[in-house]
């Protein structure tokens, strides 16, 4: 993420002598964008405002990231590596995979940084079809495909969709609608409520 | 809904001689608002545009509905009566209540009008905290409280939250993200996938 080469494919190559400064500027833009998107949502955040916060010319954001939507997706990428998360779910007895998945999901959602990006992705996906498409591509690549590959079951893609439906709905009801009593459950109570659902979606008969 | 007396509490009393015209105007505004909100979402819909579509002065919308948010909630109220839906879930053997609930939910979501309002409510709730609060109040009053009362269990409010989390997540993944293969399931496959989850959330041990 900090490497200039990971910026959008439309950007011109940069001389290596400029890299430290460019890398710092890029990080400053990402910080400003993260705050703006978190505070105001996708729709109400403008590149002009992000550029002003970061103290850079707006054209530089286009140069680094290509578009507002691509900047958003870069900002909202999960702050963890799927290859570090997935073994915590997939390794071990399949009879207990639902509880392990619930533990990992709840631990991630109780981290304000991860939860903030999850809520940001949901907000954006709900706002317009183009953002929904990019969010779907991001979560498919970063989360759903690694999990489905690790499951190794014929209908793994559907199972992963069902798991996602329960987790996305939990985020919506607990953290966005803040409906009680679900918003008041402890992590342990939440894990107990989710584990059997995820167990069935992951490895038990679903049709 | 067609009665002028149901408009916002801030409106002035209207002479009965004007009622037919007023009722027609109110319906015209609601139609225009429904189209605008469905096409553009809550944030990007202005009262000015709705007034123009309906061919009325913008002040008249304030007079009838009080605010954009109140107009939105009126437009998005479920096009069915909870007292007609709930018996289809609650009456009968409790050992099969999850499947009955899944059948009712899937039938409602496969109705484009109901699904459109559900998606509209989700979009609005995701957009800003004030809209989330109003959506939560609407679904609590129209759906969650009648279901919890009918269940008659001590932890019914939490059970209803959990049911809502699964249904909201399904709407998000199937109809907004349009993730496949979940978006491609038939009604019957969807009912089979959901029924055991709803069964447990409604009446089986959850903690």
CSV table of C-alpha atoms in Angstrom, one decimal:
chain,number,residue,atom,x,y,z
A,1,UNK,CA,0.0,0.0,0.0
A,2,UNK,CA,2.9,2.4,0.6
A,3,UNK,CA,4.6,1.6,-2.6
A,4,UNK,CA,4.0,4.1,-5.4
A,5,UNK,CA,3.8,1.2,-7.9
A,6,UNK,CA,0.5,0.1,-6.4
A,7,UNK,CA,-1.2,3.3,-7.4
A,8,UNK,CA,-3.7,3.2,-10.3
A,9,UNK,CA,-2.6,1.8,-13.6
A,10,UNK,CA,-3.2,5.2,-15.3
A,11,UNK,CA,-0.5,7.0,-13.4
A,12,UNK,CA,2.8,8.0,-15.1
A,13,UNK,CA,6.0,6.3,-13.9
A,14,UNK,CA,7.8,8.4,-11.2
A,15,UNK,CA,11.6,8.9,-11.0
A,16,UNK,CA,13.0,6.9,-8.1
A,17,UNK,CA,14.7,10.0,-6.7
A,18,UNK,CA,11.3,11.4,-5.8
A,19,UNK,CA,10.0,8.3,-4.1
A,20,UNK,CA,10.4,9.3,-0.4
A,21,UNK,CA,8.5,12.6,-0.9
A,22,UNK,CA,5.9,11.0,-3.2
A,23,UNK,CA,5.4,8.2,-0.6
A,24,UNK,CA,4.8,10.8,2.1
A,25,UNK,CA,2.4,12.8,0.0
A,26,UNK,CA,0.5,9.7,-0.9
A,27,UNK,CA,0.2,8.7,2.7
A,28,UNK,CA,-1.0,12.2,3.6
A,29,UNK,CA,-3.7,12.0,0.9
A,30,UNK,CA,-4.8,8.6,2.2
A,31,UNK,CA,-5.1,9.9,5.8
A,32,UNK,CA,-7.1,12.9,4.7
A,33,UNK,CA,-9.4,10.8,2.5
A,34,UNK,CA,-9.9,8.2,5.3
A,35,UNK,CA,-11.0,10.9,7.7
A,36,UNK,CA,-13.3,12.6,5.2
A,37,UNK,CA,-14.9,9.3,4.0
A,38,UNK,CA,-15.5,8.2,7.6
A,39,UNK,CA,-17.0,11.5,8.7
A,40,UNK,CA,-19.2,12.3,5.7
A,41,UNK,CA,-19.6,9.1,3.7
A,42,UNK,CA,-18.8,8.5,0.1
A,43,UNK,CA,-21.3,10.7,-1.6
A,44,UNK,CA,-20.7,13.9,0.5
A,45,UNK,CA,-16.9,13.7,0.2
A,46,UNK,CA,-15.3,15.7,-2.6
A,47,UNK,CA,-11.7,15.3,-4.0
A,48,UNK,CA,-11.5,19.1,-3.6
A,49,UNK,CA,-12.0,18.8,0.2
A,50,UNK,CA,-9.5,15.9,0.5
A,51,UNK,CA,-6.9,17.9,-1.5
A,52,UNK,CA,-7.4,20.9,0.7
A,53,UNK,CA,-7.0,18.8,3.9
A,54,UNK,CA,-3.9,17.2,2.5
A,55,UNK,CA,-2.5,20.5,1.3
A,56,UNK,CA,-2.0,19.2,-2.3
A,57,UNK,CA,-3.3,20.1,-5.7
A,58,UNK,CA,-6.5,18.1,-6.6
A,59,UNK,CA,-4.8,17.0,-9.8
A,60,UNK,CA,-2.2,15.1,-7.8
A,61,UNK,CA,-5.0,12.9,-6.3
A,62,UNK,CA,-6.1,12.0,-9.8
A,63,UNK,CA,-2.5,11.3,-10.7
A,64,UNK,CA,-2.0,8.9,-7.8
A,65,UNK,CA,-5.4,7.2,-7.6
A,66,UNK,CA,-7.2,7.7,-10.8
A,67,UNK,CA,-10.7,8.5,-9.5
A,68,UNK,CA,-12.7,9.2,-6.3
A,69,UNK,CA,-14.0,5.7,-6.4
A,70,UNK,CA,-10.5,4.1,-6.7
A,71,UNK,CA,-9.2,6.3,-3.9
A,72,UNK,CA,-12.1,5.2,-1.8
A,73,UNK,CA,-11.5,1.5,-2.4
A,74,UNK,CA,-7.8,2.0,-1.6
A,75,UNK,CA,-8.6,3.7,1.6
A,76,UNK,CA,-11.2,1.1,2.6
A,77,UNK,CA,-9.0,-2.0,1.9
A,78,UNK,CA,-9.0,-4.2,5.0
A,79,UNK,CA,-6.2,-3.2,7.4
A,80,UNK,CA,-5.2,-6.9,7.8
A,81,UNK,CA,-3.9,-9.6,5.4
A,82,UNK,CA,-6.4,-12.3,4.4
A,83,UNK,CA,-3.6,-14.8,4.5
A,84,UNK,CA,-3.2,-14.1,8.2
A,85,UNK,CA,-6.9,-14.2,9.0
A,86,UNK,CA,-8.0,-17.3,7.0
A,87,UNK,CA,-5.9,-19.9,8.7
A,88,UNK,CA,-7.4,-18.9,12.1
A,89,UNK,CA,-10.8,-20.0,10.6
A,90,UNK,CA,-9.8,-22.8,8.3
A,91,UNK,CA,-7.2,-24.7,10.4
A,92,UNK,CA,-8.7,-27.1,12.9
A,93,UNK,CA,-11.6,-29.4,13.3
A,94,UNK,CA,-14.5,-28.6,10.9
A,95,UNK,CA,-17.0,-29.4,13.6
A,96,UNK,CA,-15.9,-26.2,15.3
A,97,UNK,CA,-15.3,-23.9,12.2
A,98,UNK,CA,-18.4,-21.8,12.9
A,99,UNK,CA,-17.3,-20.8,16.3
A,100,UNK,CA,-13.8,-20.0,15.1
A,101,UNK,CA,-15.2,-17.9,12.3
A,102,UNK,CA,-17.5,-16.1,14.7
A,103,UNK,CA,-14.6,-15.4,17.0
A,104,UNK,CA,-12.5,-13.9,14.2
A,105,UNK,CA,-15.4,-11.8,12.8
A,106,UNK,CA,-16.3,-10.4,16.2
A,107,UNK,CA,-12.7,-9.6,17.1
A,108,UNK,CA,-12.3,-7.8,13.8
A,109,UNK,CA,-15.6,-5.8,14.2
A,110,UNK,CA,-14.7,-4.8,17.7
A,111,UNK,CA,-11.5,-3.2,16.3
A,112,UNK,CA,-12.6,0.4,15.6
A,113,UNK,CA,-10.3,0.7,12.5
A,114,UNK,CA,-11.7,-2.5,10.9
A,115,UNK,CA,-15.3,-1.7,11.8
A,116,UNK,CA,-14.9,1.8,10.4
A,117,UNK,CA,-13.8,0.5,7.1
A,118,UNK,CA,-16.5,-2.1,7.1
A,119,UNK,CA,-19.2,0.5,7.8
A,120,UNK,CA,-17.6,2.7,5.1
A,121,UNK,CA,-17.7,0.0,2.5
A,122,UNK,CA,-21.4,-0.7,3.4
A,123,UNK,CA,-22.3,2.9,3.2
A,124,UNK,CA,-20.6,3.2,-0.2
A,125,UNK,CA,-22.1,0.0,-1.6
A,126,UNK,CA,-25.6,1.2,-0.6
A,127,UNK,CA,-25.1,4.6,-2.2
A,128,UNK,CA,-24.8,3.7,-5.9
A,129,UNK,CA,-24.4,0.7,-8.3
A,130,UNK,CA,-20.9,1.6,-9.4
A,131,UNK,CA,-19.7,1.7,-5.8
A,132,UNK,CA,-21.5,-1.5,-5.1
A,133,UNK,CA,-19.7,-3.1,-8.0
A,134,UNK,CA,-16.3,-2.0,-6.7
A,135,UNK,CA,-17.1,-3.0,-3.1
A,136,UNK,CA,-18.2,-6.5,-4.4
A,137,UNK,CA,-14.9,-6.8,-6.4
A,138,UNK,CA,-12.9,-5.8,-3.3
A,139,UNK,CA,-14.5,-8.2,-0.9
A,140,UNK,CA,-14.6,-11.0,-3.4
A,141,UNK,CA,-10.8,-10.7,-4.0
A,142,UNK,CA,-9.7,-10.0,-0.4
A,143,UNK,CA,-12.1,-12.2,1.6
A,144,UNK,CA,-14.6,-14.4,-0.3
A,145,UNK,CA,-12.2,-16.1,-2.7
A,146,UNK,CA,-9.6,-17.0,-0.1
A,147,UNK,CA,-12.3,-18.4,2.2
A,148,UNK,CA,-14.0,-20.3,-0.6
A,149,UNK,CA,-10.7,-21.8,-1.8
A,150,UNK,CA,-9.8,-22.8,1.8
A,151,UNK,CA,-13.2,-24.5,2.3
A,152,UNK,CA,-12.7,-26.5,-0.8
A,153,UNK,CA,-16.4,-27.5,-1.1
A,154,UNK,CA,-18.3,-27.7,-4.4
A,155,UNK,CA,-20.8,-25.0,-3.3
A,156,UNK,CA,-18.2,-22.9,-1.4
A,157,UNK,CA,-19.1,-19.7,-3.3
A,158,UNK,CA,-22.7,-19.8,-2.1
A,159,UNK,CA,-21.6,-20.7,1.4
A,160,UNK,CA,-19.4,-17.7,1.5
A,161,UNK,CA,-22.2,-15.4,0.2
A,162,UNK,CA,-24.4,-16.7,3.0
A,163,UNK,CA,-21.7,-16.1,5.6
A,164,UNK,CA,-21.3,-12.6,4.2
A,165,UNK,CA,-25.1,-11.9,4.4
A,166,UNK,CA,-25.1,-12.7,8.1
A,167,UNK,CA,-22.1,-10.6,8.9
A,168,UNK,CA,-23.1,-7.6,6.7
A,169,UNK,CA,-26.6,-7.7,8.4
A,170,UNK,CA,-25.0,-7.8,11.8
A,171,UNK,CA,-22.9,-4.7,10.9
A,172,UNK,CA,-26.1,-2.9,9.7
A,173,UNK,CA,-28.2,-3.7,12.7
A,174,UNK,CA,-25.6,-3.5,15.5
A,175,UNK,CA,-23.4,-0.7,14.3
A,176,UNK,CA,-25.4,1.4,11.8
A,177,UNK,CA,-29.0,1.1,13.0
A,178,UNK,CA,-27.7,0.5,16.6
A,179,UNK,CA,-30.8,-1.5,17.4
A,180,UNK,CA,-31.0,-2.7,21.0
A,181,UNK,CA,-30.6,-5.2,22.5
A,182,UNK,CA,-28.3,-6.5,19.7
A,183,UNK,CA,-26.1,-3.4,19.9
A,184,UNK,CA,-25.6,-4.1,23.6
A,185,UNK,CA,-24.4,-7.7,23.4
A,186,UNK,CA,-21.0,-8.6,24.7
A,187,UNK,CA,-18.5,-10.1,22.3
A,188,UNK,CA,-19.0,-13.5,23.9
A,189,UNK,CA,-22.8,-13.3,23.6
A,190,UNK,CA,-22.4,-12.3,20.0
A,191,UNK,CA,-20.1,-15.2,19.2
A,192,UNK,CA,-22.7,-17.6,20.8
A,193,UNK,CA,-25.5,-16.1,18.7
A,194,UNK,CA,-23.5,-16.3,15.4
A,195,UNK,CA,-21.5,-19.5,15.7
A,196,UNK,CA,-24.3,-22.1,14.8
A,197,UNK,CA,-25.4,-19.9,11.9
A,198,UNK,CA,-21.9,-19.7,10.5
A,199,UNK,CA,-21.3,-23.4,11.2
A,200,UNK,CA,-24.2,-24.4,9.0
A,201,UNK,CA,-23.4,-21.9,6.2
A,202,UNK,CA,-19.8,-23.0,6.1
A,203,UNK,CA,-20.0,-26.8,6.2
A,204,UNK,CA,-23.4,-28.2,7.0
A,205,UNK,CA,-26.2,-29.0,4.5
A,206,UNK,CA,-27.8,-25.7,3.2
A,207,UNK,CA,-30.4,-26.8,0.7
B,1,UNK,CA,-52.2,7.1,4.2
B,2,UNK,CA,-54.6,8.9,1.8
B,3,UNK,CA,-56.2,10.8,4.6
B,4,UNK,CA,-55.0,14.4,5.0
B,5,UNK,CA,-55.2,13.9,8.8
B,6,UNK,CA,-52.2,11.6,8.6
B,7,UNK,CA,-49.9,14.3,7.3
B,8,UNK,CA,-47.3,15.8,9.7
B,9,UNK,CA,-48.5,17.2,13.0
B,10,UNK,CA,-47.1,20.6,12.0
B,11,UNK,CA,-49.6,21.1,9.2
B,12,UNK,CA,-52.5,23.5,9.5
B,13,UNK,CA,-56.1,22.2,9.5
B,14,UNK,CA,-57.6,22.2,6.0
B,15,UNK,CA,-61.2,22.9,5.1
B,16,UNK,CA,-63.2,19.8,4.3
B,17,UNK,CA,-64.4,21.3,1.0
B,18,UNK,CA,-60.8,21.1,-0.3
B,19,UNK,CA,-60.2,17.5,0.7
B,20,UNK,CA,-60.6,15.7,-2.7
B,21,UNK,CA,-58.1,18.1,-4.4
B,22,UNK,CA,-55.7,18.0,-1.4
B,23,UNK,CA,-55.8,14.2,-1.3
B,24,UNK,CA,-55.0,14.0,-5.0
B,25,UNK,CA,-52.2,16.5,-4.7
B,26,UNK,CA,-50.8,14.6,-1.7
B,27,UNK,CA,-50.9,11.3,-3.7
B,28,UNK,CA,-49.1,13.0,-6.7
B,29,UNK,CA,-46.4,14.2,-4.4
B,30,UNK,CA,-46.0,10.8,-2.9
B,31,UNK,CA,-45.7,9.2,-6.4
B,32,UNK,CA,-43.1,11.7,-7.5
B,33,UNK,CA,-41.1,11.2,-4.2
B,34,UNK,CA,-41.2,7.5,-4.5
B,35,UNK,CA,-39.8,7.6,-8.1
B,36,UNK,CA,-37.1,10.1,-7.1
B,37,UNK,CA,-36.0,8.3,-3.9
B,38,UNK,CA,-35.9,4.9,-5.7
B,39,UNK,CA,-33.9,6.3,-8.7
B,40,UNK,CA,-31.4,8.5,-6.9
B,41,UNK,CA,-31.4,7.5,-3.2
B,42,UNK,CA,-32.1,9.7,-0.2
B,43,UNK,CA,-29.1,12.0,-0.3
B,44,UNK,CA,-29.3,12.9,-4.0
B,45,UNK,CA,-33.1,13.6,-4.0
B,46,UNK,CA,-34.1,17.2,-3.4
B,47,UNK,CA,-37.6,18.5,-2.4
B,48,UNK,CA,-37.2,21.0,-5.3
B,49,UNK,CA,-37.0,18.1,-7.8
B,50,UNK,CA,-39.9,16.3,-6.2
B,51,UNK,CA,-42.0,19.5,-6.3
B,52,UNK,CA,-41.1,20.1,-10.0
B,53,UNK,CA,-42.0,16.5,-10.9
B,54,UNK,CA,-45.4,16.8,-9.0
B,55,UNK,CA,-46.1,20.2,-10.4
B,56,UNK,CA,-46.6,21.8,-7.0
B,57,UNK,CA,-44.9,24.6,-5.0
B,58,UNK,CA,-42.1,23.2,-2.8
B,59,UNK,CA,-43.7,24.9,0.3
B,60,UNK,CA,-46.7,22.6,-0.1
B,61,UNK,CA,-44.5,19.5,0.5
B,62,UNK,CA,-43.3,21.1,3.8
B,63,UNK,CA,-47.0,21.8,4.6
B,64,UNK,CA,-48.0,18.2,4.0
B,65,UNK,CA,-45.0,16.3,5.3
B,66,UNK,CA,-42.9,18.5,7.5
B,67,UNK,CA,-39.5,17.6,6.2
B,68,UNK,CA,-37.6,15.6,3.5
B,69,UNK,CA,-36.9,12.8,6.1
B,70,UNK,CA,-40.6,12.6,7.1
B,71,UNK,CA,-41.7,12.5,3.5
B,72,UNK,CA,-39.1,9.7,2.9
B,73,UNK,CA,-40.4,7.6,5.8
B,74,UNK,CA,-44.0,8.1,4.6
B,75,UNK,CA,-43.0,7.0,1.1
B,76,UNK,CA,-41.1,4.0,2.4
B,77,UNK,CA,-43.7,2.6,4.8
B,78,UNK,CA,-44.3,-1.0,4.0
B,79,UNK,CA,-47.1,-1.5,1.4
B,80,UNK,CA,-48.7,-4.2,3.6
B,81,UNK,CA,-50.3,-4.4,7.0
B,82,UNK,CA,-48.2,-6.0,9.7
B,83,UNK,CA,-51.4,-7.4,11.2
B,84,UNK,CA,-51.9,-9.3,8.0
B,85,UNK,CA,-48.3,-10.6,7.7
B,86,UNK,CA,-47.6,-11.7,11.3
B,87,UNK,CA,-50.3,-14.4,11.7
B,88,UNK,CA,-48.8,-16.1,8.6
B,89,UNK,CA,-45.6,-16.5,10.7
B,90,UNK,CA,-46.9,-16.8,14.2
B,91,UNK,CA,-49.9,-19.1,13.8
B,92,UNK,CA,-49.1,-22.8,13.6
B,93,UNK,CA,-46.6,-25.2,15.1
B,94,UNK,CA,-43.5,-23.5,16.5
B,95,UNK,CA,-41.3,-26.4,15.2
B,96,UNK,CA,-41.9,-25.0,11.7
B,97,UNK,CA,-41.9,-21.2,12.4
B,98,UNK,CA,-38.5,-20.6,10.7
B,99,UNK,CA,-39.7,-22.0,7.4
B,100,UNK,CA,-43.0,-20.0,7.6
B,101,UNK,CA,-41.0,-16.9,8.3
B,102,UNK,CA,-38.6,-17.6,5.5
B,103,UNK,CA,-41.5,-18.1,3.1
B,104,UNK,CA,-43.1,-14.8,4.1
B,105,UNK,CA,-39.9,-12.9,3.9
B,106,UNK,CA,-38.9,-14.3,0.5
B,107,UNK,CA,-42.4,-13.8,-1.0
B,108,UNK,CA,-42.3,-10.1,0.2
B,109,UNK,CA,-38.7,-9.6,-1.2
B,110,UNK,CA,-39.6,-11.0,-4.5
B,111,UNK,CA,-42.4,-8.4,-4.8
B,112,UNK,CA,-40.6,-5.5,-6.6
B,113,UNK,CA,-42.6,-2.8,-4.7
B,114,UNK,CA,-41.8,-4.2,-1.3
B,115,UNK,CA,-38.2,-4.9,-2.3
B,116,UNK,CA,-37.8,-1.4,-3.6
B,117,UNK,CA,-38.9,0.1,-0.3
B,118,UNK,CA,-36.7,-2.2,1.7
B,119,UNK,CA,-33.7,-1.3,-0.5
B,120,UNK,CA,-34.7,2.4,-0.1
B,121,UNK,CA,-34.8,2.1,3.7
B,122,UNK,CA,-31.4,0.4,3.8
B,123,UNK,CA,-29.9,3.0,1.5
B,124,UNK,CA,-31.2,5.8,3.6
B,125,UNK,CA,-30.2,4.2,6.9
B,126,UNK,CA,-26.7,3.8,5.6
B,127,UNK,CA,-26.4,7.4,4.5
B,128,UNK,CA,-26.6,9.3,7.8
B,129,UNK,CA,-27.4,8.8,11.5
B,130,UNK,CA,-30.6,10.8,11.6
B,131,UNK,CA,-32.0,8.7,8.7
B,132,UNK,CA,-30.8,5.5,10.5
B,133,UNK,CA,-32.7,6.6,13.6
B,134,UNK,CA,-36.0,7.2,11.7
B,135,UNK,CA,-35.6,3.9,9.8
B,136,UNK,CA,-35.0,2.1,13.1
B,137,UNK,CA,-38.2,3.7,14.6
B,138,UNK,CA,-40.2,2.7,11.5
B,139,UNK,CA,-39.2,-1.0,11.4
B,140,UNK,CA,-39.4,-1.3,15.2
B,141,UNK,CA,-43.0,0.0,15.2
B,142,UNK,CA,-44.2,-1.7,12.0
B,143,UNK,CA,-42.4,-5.1,12.2
B,144,UNK,CA,-40.2,-5.8,15.2
B,145,UNK,CA,-42.7,-5.0,18.0
B,146,UNK,CA,-45.6,-6.9,16.5
B,147,UNK,CA,-43.3,-9.9,15.9
B,148,UNK,CA,-41.7,-9.8,19.4
B,149,UNK,CA,-45.2,-9.5,21.0
B,150,UNK,CA,-46.4,-12.4,19.0
B,151,UNK,CA,-43.4,-14.6,20.0
B,152,UNK,CA,-44.1,-13.9,23.6
B,153,UNK,CA,-40.6,-15.0,24.7
B,154,UNK,CA,-38.5,-13.2,27.4
B,155,UNK,CA,-35.7,-12.5,25.0
B,156,UNK,CA,-38.0,-11.8,22.0
B,157,UNK,CA,-36.4,-8.3,21.2
B,158,UNK,CA,-33.0,-9.9,20.7
B,159,UNK,CA,-34.4,-12.7,18.6
B,160,UNK,CA,-36.2,-10.2,16.4
B,161,UNK,CA,-32.9,-8.2,16.0
B,162,UNK,CA,-31.1,-11.4,15.0
B,163,UNK,CA,-33.8,-12.2,12.4
B,164,UNK,CA,-33.6,-8.7,11.1
B,165,UNK,CA,-29.8,-9.0,10.8
B,166,UNK,CA,-30.1,-12.0,8.5
B,167,UNK,CA,-32.8,-10.5,6.4
B,168,UNK,CA,-31.1,-7.1,6.0
B,169,UNK,CA,-27.8,-8.8,5.1
B,170,UNK,CA,-29.6,-10.9,2.5
B,171,UNK,CA,-31.1,-7.8,0.9
B,172,UNK,CA,-27.6,-6.2,0.9
B,173,UNK,CA,-25.8,-9.2,-0.7
B,174,UNK,CA,-28.5,-10.4,-3.0
B,175,UNK,CA,-30.2,-7.2,-4.2
B,176,UNK,CA,-27.6,-4.4,-3.6
B,177,UNK,CA,-24.2,-6.1,-4.1
B,178,UNK,CA,-25.9,-8.6,-6.4
B,179,UNK,CA,-23.3,-11.2,-5.4
B,180,UNK,CA,-23.4,-14.5,-7.2
B,181,UNK,CA,-24.4,-17.2,-6.7
B,182,UNK,CA,-26.7,-15.9,-3.9
B,183,UNK,CA,-28.3,-13.4,-6.3
B,184,UNK,CA,-29.2,-16.4,-8.6
B,185,UNK,CA,-30.9,-18.6,-6.1
B,186,UNK,CA,-34.6,-19.5,-6.7
B,187,UNK,CA,-37.2,-18.6,-4.0
B,188,UNK,CA,-37.3,-22.2,-2.9
B,189,UNK,CA,-33.5,-22.5,-2.6
B,190,UNK,CA,-33.5,-19.2,-0.6
B,191,UNK,CA,-36.2,-20.5,1.7
B,192,UNK,CA,-34.2,-23.7,2.3
B,193,UNK,CA,-31.1,-21.7,3.1
B,194,UNK,CA,-32.8,-19.3,5.5
B,195,UNK,CA,-35.3,-21.5,7.3
B,196,UNK,CA,-33.0,-23.1,9.9
B,197,UNK,CA,-31.3,-19.8,10.7
B,198,UNK,CA,-34.6,-18.1,11.3
B,199,UNK,CA,-35.9,-21.2,13.2
B,200,UNK,CA,-33.0,-20.9,15.7
B,201,UNK,CA,-33.2,-17.1,16.0
B,202,UNK,CA,-37.0,-17.2,16.6
B,203,UNK,CA,-37.4,-20.0,19.1
B,204,UNK,CA,-34.3,-22.2,19.7
B,205,UNK,CA,-31.5,-21.5,22.3
B,206,UNK,CA,-29.3,-18.6,21.1
B,207,UNK,CA,-26.8,-18.1,23.9
